[in-house]
Amino acid sequence: MELQFSRHRRLRSSANMRALVRENHLRAEDFIYPLFIIEGENVRKEVSSMPGVFQVSMDHLQAEMEDIVAHGIKSVLLFGIPATKDECGGQAYHDHGIVQVATRFIKEKFPDIIIVADTCLCEYTSHGHCGVVEGEKILNDPSLELLVKTAVSQAKAGADIIAPSNMMDGFVTAIRAGLDEAGFTEVPVMSYAVKYASAFYGPFREAAEGAPQFGDRKTYQMDPANRMEAFREAESDVAEGADFLIVKPGMPYLDIVRDVKNNFNLPVVVYNVSGEYAMIKAAAQNGWIDEKKTVLEMLIGMKRAGADLIITYHAKDAISWLKEDE
């Protein structure tokens, strides 16, 4: 009996054949590396829940940036940890706030690095929420005013991209108008357009020292059960002038990444968040998985889902592994 079937294995017959027909690729240019800059001196403190990730003070930033450049990373995402916090997060928009100081330093010493400034208030407020608080309610419109001030101060310091992560309604249109009015018409907005109220953020809150002091963020971040809501959020941000669309987290939301990619013509960014990083690190340290293979498989899965760029704490290791395989 003659069997009729397709021989798909023909295109898997050797490493070179597999490389020839590979549909998605990882490159150093695909990665944005998060940095936690803390006020103080002689601080290089490893985040206990994120092995290999550090809070660094300004006197360690030169060495950190040299290491970043040596790995081939082209873009960094800056988070600031101030020495003092207040109800309105004043250090977020101070001209000498920690992110502004770090931005000026990096642009002077490493001018080719793309600086993405996280534009939020949670690391700077005494209550840990991303906006102005009245009682236990997070006020939307008064928060926009402070977020605009923060974005403009970051652009003045030299940030190449403003990345608002606060999830207040209207944050893109407010920040776009504020940047334009201040003369920063060429500075793009990388919107955290689709940001879920996720359990995967836990380690980040240790790293950024920005956990909410009461309640949670479910009134302004999205319900993990919802898919159509992502379309509404992304569509609003596109209309309001966003230049990039972020989906956050990554691994549990790859269906949303594909939805956003299929429906909008802006670059799509996925945030491979702290909890995803921590799980892989813990499993690898226990010998349960092969860290290199697992990380690269996860990251290529994000590209396959539609991500153009990936914000990831794995960037240094991933680039080193990719070079090994060249």
Coordinates of C-alpha atoms in Angstrom, one line a residue:
M1 CA 0.0 0.0 0.0
E2 CA 1.4 3.4 -1.0
L3 CA 1.0 6.0 1.8
Q4 CA 0.3 9.6 0.9
F5 CA 1.5 12.1 3.6
S6 CA 3.6 15.3 3.9
R7 CA 7.3 15.1 4.8
H8 CA 7.6 18.1 7.1
R9 CA 10.9 16.8 8.5
R10 CA 12.7 17.6 5.3
L11 CA 12.9 21.2 6.6
R12 CA 14.3 20.1 10.0
S13 CA 17.1 17.7 8.7
S14 CA 20.1 19.7 10.0
A15 CA 21.0 22.8 12.1
N16 CA 21.7 24.8 8.9
M17 CA 18.4 23.7 7.4
R18 CA 16.5 24.7 10.5
A19 CA 18.2 28.1 10.5
L20 CA 17.4 28.6 6.8
V21 CA 13.7 28.4 7.4
R22 CA 13.5 29.9 10.9
E23 CA 10.6 32.4 11.0
N24 CA 11.5 34.5 14.1
H25 CA 14.8 35.7 15.5
L26 CA 16.2 37.3 18.6
R27 CA 18.6 40.2 18.4
A28 CA 20.3 42.5 20.9
E29 CA 18.3 45.3 19.4
D30 CA 15.1 43.6 20.5
F31 CA 15.8 44.0 24.2
I32 CA 15.2 46.8 26.6
Y33 CA 17.0 46.3 30.0
P34 CA 15.4 47.6 33.2
L35 CA 17.6 49.5 35.6
F36 CA 16.9 50.4 39.2
I37 CA 18.7 53.6 40.3
I38 CA 18.6 54.4 44.0
E39 CA 19.6 57.5 45.8
G40 CA 22.6 57.2 48.2
E41 CA 26.2 56.2 47.9
N42 CA 28.0 52.9 47.4
V43 CA 24.8 50.9 46.9
R44 CA 24.9 47.8 44.7
K45 CA 22.2 45.7 46.3
E46 CA 21.0 42.5 44.8
V47 CA 17.2 42.1 44.8
S48 CA 16.6 39.0 46.9
S49 CA 13.7 37.7 44.7
M50 CA 15.5 38.6 41.4
P51 CA 19.0 37.0 41.4
G52 CA 21.3 39.0 39.1
V53 CA 19.2 42.2 39.3
F54 CA 20.6 45.1 41.4
Q55 CA 19.6 48.4 42.8
V56 CA 22.6 50.7 42.0
S57 CA 23.5 54.2 43.2
M58 CA 24.9 56.8 41.0
D59 CA 28.5 56.1 41.9
H60 CA 28.0 52.5 40.5
L61 CA 26.2 53.6 37.4
Q62 CA 29.3 54.1 35.3
A63 CA 30.4 50.5 35.8
E64 CA 26.9 49.2 35.3
M65 CA 26.5 51.0 32.0
E66 CA 29.9 49.8 30.8
D67 CA 28.7 46.3 31.4
I68 CA 25.5 46.9 29.6
V69 CA 27.3 48.4 26.6
A70 CA 29.8 45.5 26.6
H71 CA 26.9 43.0 26.4
G72 CA 25.5 44.8 23.3
I73 CA 22.3 46.2 24.9
K74 CA 21.1 49.3 23.1
S75 CA 18.2 50.5 25.3
V76 CA 17.5 50.8 29.0
L77 CA 14.3 51.4 31.0
L78 CA 15.0 53.6 34.1
F79 CA 13.2 53.2 37.4
G80 CA 14.1 55.5 40.3
I81 CA 14.1 54.9 44.1
P82 CA 14.2 58.2 45.9
A83 CA 15.5 58.8 49.4
T84 CA 12.3 60.5 50.5
K85 CA 8.7 60.0 49.5
D86 CA 5.6 62.2 49.9
E87 CA 1.8 62.1 49.2
C88 CA 2.2 63.6 45.7
G89 CA 5.5 61.9 44.6
G90 CA 7.4 65.1 44.2
Q91 CA 10.7 63.4 43.5
A92 CA 9.2 61.9 40.3
Y93 CA 9.1 65.3 38.6
H94 CA 11.9 67.2 40.4
D95 CA 14.6 68.4 38.0
H96 CA 17.2 66.7 40.3
G97 CA 15.2 63.6 40.9
I98 CA 17.1 60.3 40.7
V99 CA 15.8 59.4 37.2
Q100 CA 16.6 62.8 35.9
V101 CA 20.1 62.8 37.4
A102 CA 20.8 59.3 36.0
T103 CA 19.4 60.2 32.6
R104 CA 21.7 63.2 32.3
F105 CA 24.7 61.1 33.3
I106 CA 23.9 58.3 30.8
K107 CA 23.3 60.7 27.9
E108 CA 26.6 62.4 28.7
K109 CA 28.7 59.3 29.1
F110 CA 26.9 56.9 26.8
P111 CA 25.1 59.1 24.2
D112 CA 24.1 56.2 21.9
I113 CA 22.1 54.4 24.5
I114 CA 18.3 54.8 24.2
I115 CA 16.9 55.9 27.5
V116 CA 13.3 54.9 28.2
A117 CA 11.9 56.7 31.3
D118 CA 9.2 54.9 33.3
T119 CA 6.7 57.6 34.0
C120 CA 4.7 56.8 37.1
L121 CA 4.4 57.9 40.7
C122 CA 4.3 54.7 42.7
E123 CA 8.0 54.6 43.5
Y124 CA 7.8 58.2 44.8
T125 CA 4.6 58.3 46.8
S126 CA 4.4 57.5 50.5
H127 CA 1.2 55.5 49.8
G128 CA 2.6 53.5 46.9
H129 CA -0.2 54.2 44.4
C130 CA 0.3 55.5 40.9
G131 CA -1.6 58.7 41.4
V132 CA -3.1 61.3 43.7
V133 CA -5.0 59.7 46.6
E134 CA -8.0 61.1 48.5
G135 CA -9.0 58.8 51.3
E136 CA -8.5 55.5 49.7
K137 CA -9.6 56.6 46.2
I138 CA -7.1 57.2 43.4
L139 CA -8.1 60.3 41.6
N140 CA -7.7 60.2 37.9
D141 CA -7.6 63.8 36.6
P142 CA -5.4 65.4 39.3
S143 CA -3.0 62.5 38.7
L144 CA -2.6 63.4 35.0
E145 CA -1.3 66.8 36.0
L146 CA 1.6 65.3 38.0
L147 CA 2.3 62.7 35.3
V148 CA 2.6 65.4 32.7
K149 CA 5.1 67.2 35.0
T150 CA 7.0 64.0 35.4
A151 CA 7.2 63.3 31.6
V152 CA 8.3 66.8 30.8
S153 CA 11.0 66.7 33.5
Q154 CA 12.3 63.4 32.1
A155 CA 12.4 64.7 28.6
K156 CA 14.2 67.8 29.7
A157 CA 16.8 65.6 31.3
G158 CA 17.4 63.8 28.0
A159 CA 15.1 60.8 28.0
D160 CA 14.6 59.5 24.4
I161 CA 11.3 57.8 25.1
I162 CA 8.6 58.5 27.7
A163 CA 6.9 55.3 29.0
P164 CA 3.9 56.1 31.1
S165 CA 2.9 53.0 33.2
N166 CA 0.3 54.5 35.5
M167 CA -2.9 53.4 33.7
M168 CA -4.9 56.5 34.4
D169 CA -7.5 57.3 31.8
G170 CA -6.3 59.9 29.3
F171 CA -2.6 59.6 30.3
V172 CA -1.4 59.4 26.7
T173 CA -3.3 62.4 25.5
A174 CA -2.3 64.5 28.5
I175 CA 1.4 63.5 28.3
R176 CA 1.5 64.0 24.5
A177 CA 0.0 67.5 24.9
G178 CA 2.4 68.3 27.7
L179 CA 5.5 67.2 25.8
D180 CA 4.4 69.1 22.7
E181 CA 3.7 72.3 24.6
A182 CA 7.1 72.0 26.3
G183 CA 8.8 71.7 22.9
F184 CA 9.4 67.9 22.9
T185 CA 7.4 67.1 19.8
E186 CA 10.0 64.5 18.7
V187 CA 10.0 62.5 21.9
P188 CA 7.8 59.4 21.5
V189 CA 5.4 57.9 24.0
M190 CA 5.8 54.2 24.7
S191 CA 2.4 53.5 26.4
Y192 CA 1.8 50.8 28.9
A193 CA -1.4 50.5 27.0
V194 CA -2.5 47.0 28.1
K195 CA -1.4 46.5 31.7
Y196 CA -3.0 43.9 33.8
A197 CA -3.5 43.8 37.6
S198 CA -1.2 40.8 37.8
A199 CA 0.3 38.7 40.6
F200 CA 3.5 38.5 38.6
Y201 CA 4.7 41.9 39.8
G202 CA 5.6 40.9 43.3
P203 CA 9.4 40.8 42.9
F204 CA 9.4 44.2 41.1
R205 CA 7.8 45.8 44.1
E206 CA 10.8 44.7 46.2
A207 CA 13.2 46.0 43.5
A208 CA 11.4 49.4 43.1
E209 CA 10.3 49.7 46.7
G210 CA 6.8 50.8 45.4
A211 CA 4.2 48.4 46.9
P212 CA 0.9 50.0 47.7
Q213 CA 0.4 50.8 51.4
F214 CA -3.3 50.0 51.2
G215 CA -5.7 48.3 48.9
D216 CA -4.5 47.2 45.4
R217 CA -4.4 48.6 41.9
K218 CA -7.4 46.8 40.5
T219 CA -9.4 50.1 39.9
Y220 CA -6.8 51.3 37.3
Q221 CA -5.0 48.2 36.1
M222 CA -6.9 45.6 34.0
D223 CA -8.8 42.5 35.0
P224 CA -6.7 39.4 34.0
A225 CA -10.0 37.7 32.9
N226 CA -10.6 40.3 30.1
R227 CA -9.6 40.2 26.5
M228 CA -11.8 42.7 24.8
E229 CA -10.8 45.3 27.3
A230 CA -7.3 45.2 25.8
F231 CA -8.7 46.3 22.4
R232 CA -10.4 49.3 24.1
E233 CA -7.3 50.3 26.0
A234 CA -5.0 50.0 23.0
E235 CA -7.4 51.7 20.6
S236 CA -7.7 54.7 23.0
D237 CA -3.9 55.1 23.3
V238 CA -3.4 54.9 19.5
A239 CA -6.1 57.6 19.1
E240 CA -4.4 59.7 21.8
G241 CA -1.0 59.7 20.1
A242 CA 1.0 56.7 21.4
D243 CA 4.0 55.6 19.4
F244 CA 4.5 52.2 21.0
L245 CA 2.1 49.8 22.7
I246 CA 3.2 47.7 25.7
V247 CA 1.5 44.5 26.9
K248 CA 2.3 43.6 30.5
P249 CA 2.9 40.9 31.7
G250 CA 4.3 38.7 29.0
M251 CA 4.0 34.9 29.4
P252 CA 0.4 34.7 30.6
Y253 CA -0.8 37.2 28.0
L254 CA 0.7 36.1 24.7
D255 CA -2.8 35.9 23.3
I256 CA -3.2 39.6 24.0
V257 CA 0.2 40.3 22.4
R258 CA -1.0 38.6 19.2
D259 CA -4.4 40.5 19.4
V260 CA -2.6 43.9 19.7
K261 CA -0.2 43.0 16.9
N262 CA -3.0 41.9 14.5
N263 CA -5.1 45.0 15.1
F264 CA -2.8 48.0 15.5
N265 CA 0.1 49.1 13.3
L266 CA 2.4 50.4 16.0
P267 CA 5.5 48.6 17.4
V268 CA 4.4 46.2 20.1
V269 CA 6.4 45.8 23.2
V270 CA 6.0 43.0 25.7
Y271 CA 7.2 43.3 29.3
N272 CA 8.7 40.0 30.5
V273 CA 8.0 40.9 34.1
S274 CA 9.8 40.3 37.5
G275 CA 7.7 37.3 38.5
E276 CA 8.3 35.5 35.2
Y277 CA 12.1 36.2 35.7
A278 CA 12.1 35.0 39.3
M279 CA 10.3 31.7 38.5
I280 CA 12.8 30.8 35.9
K281 CA 15.8 31.8 38.1
A282 CA 14.5 29.8 41.0
A283 CA 13.8 26.7 38.9
A284 CA 17.2 27.0 37.2
Q285 CA 19.0 27.4 40.6
N286 CA 17.3 24.2 41.8
G287 CA 18.4 22.3 38.7
W288 CA 14.9 21.7 37.5
I289 CA 15.3 23.4 34.1
D290 CA 18.0 24.4 31.7
E291 CA 18.1 28.2 32.2
K292 CA 19.6 29.1 28.8
K293 CA 17.2 26.9 26.8
T294 CA 14.2 27.9 28.8
V295 CA 14.9 31.7 28.6
L296 CA 15.6 31.7 24.9
E297 CA 12.5 29.5 24.2
M298 CA 10.3 31.9 26.2
L299 CA 11.7 35.0 24.5
I300 CA 11.3 33.6 21.0
G301 CA 7.8 32.7 22.0
M302 CA 7.2 36.4 22.7
K303 CA 8.5 37.3 19.3
R304 CA 6.4 34.6 17.7
A305 CA 3.3 36.0 19.4
G306 CA 4.0 39.4 17.8
A307 CA 6.3 41.4 20.0
D308 CA 8.7 43.7 18.2
L309 CA 10.6 44.6 21.4
I310 CA 11.0 42.8 24.8
I311 CA 11.6 44.5 28.1
T312 CA 13.4 41.8 30.0
Y313 CA 15.8 41.3 33.0
H314 CA 17.2 38.4 31.0
A315 CA 18.7 40.7 28.4
K316 CA 22.4 40.4 29.4
D317 CA 22.3 36.6 29.6
A318 CA 20.2 36.2 26.5
I319 CA 22.5 38.3 24.3
S320 CA 25.5 36.3 25.7
W321 CA 23.8 33.0 24.9
L322 CA 22.9 34.2 21.4
K323 CA 26.5 35.1 20.7
E324 CA 27.6 31.7 21.9
D325 CA 25.3 30.1 19.3
E326 CA 26.5 32.3 16.3

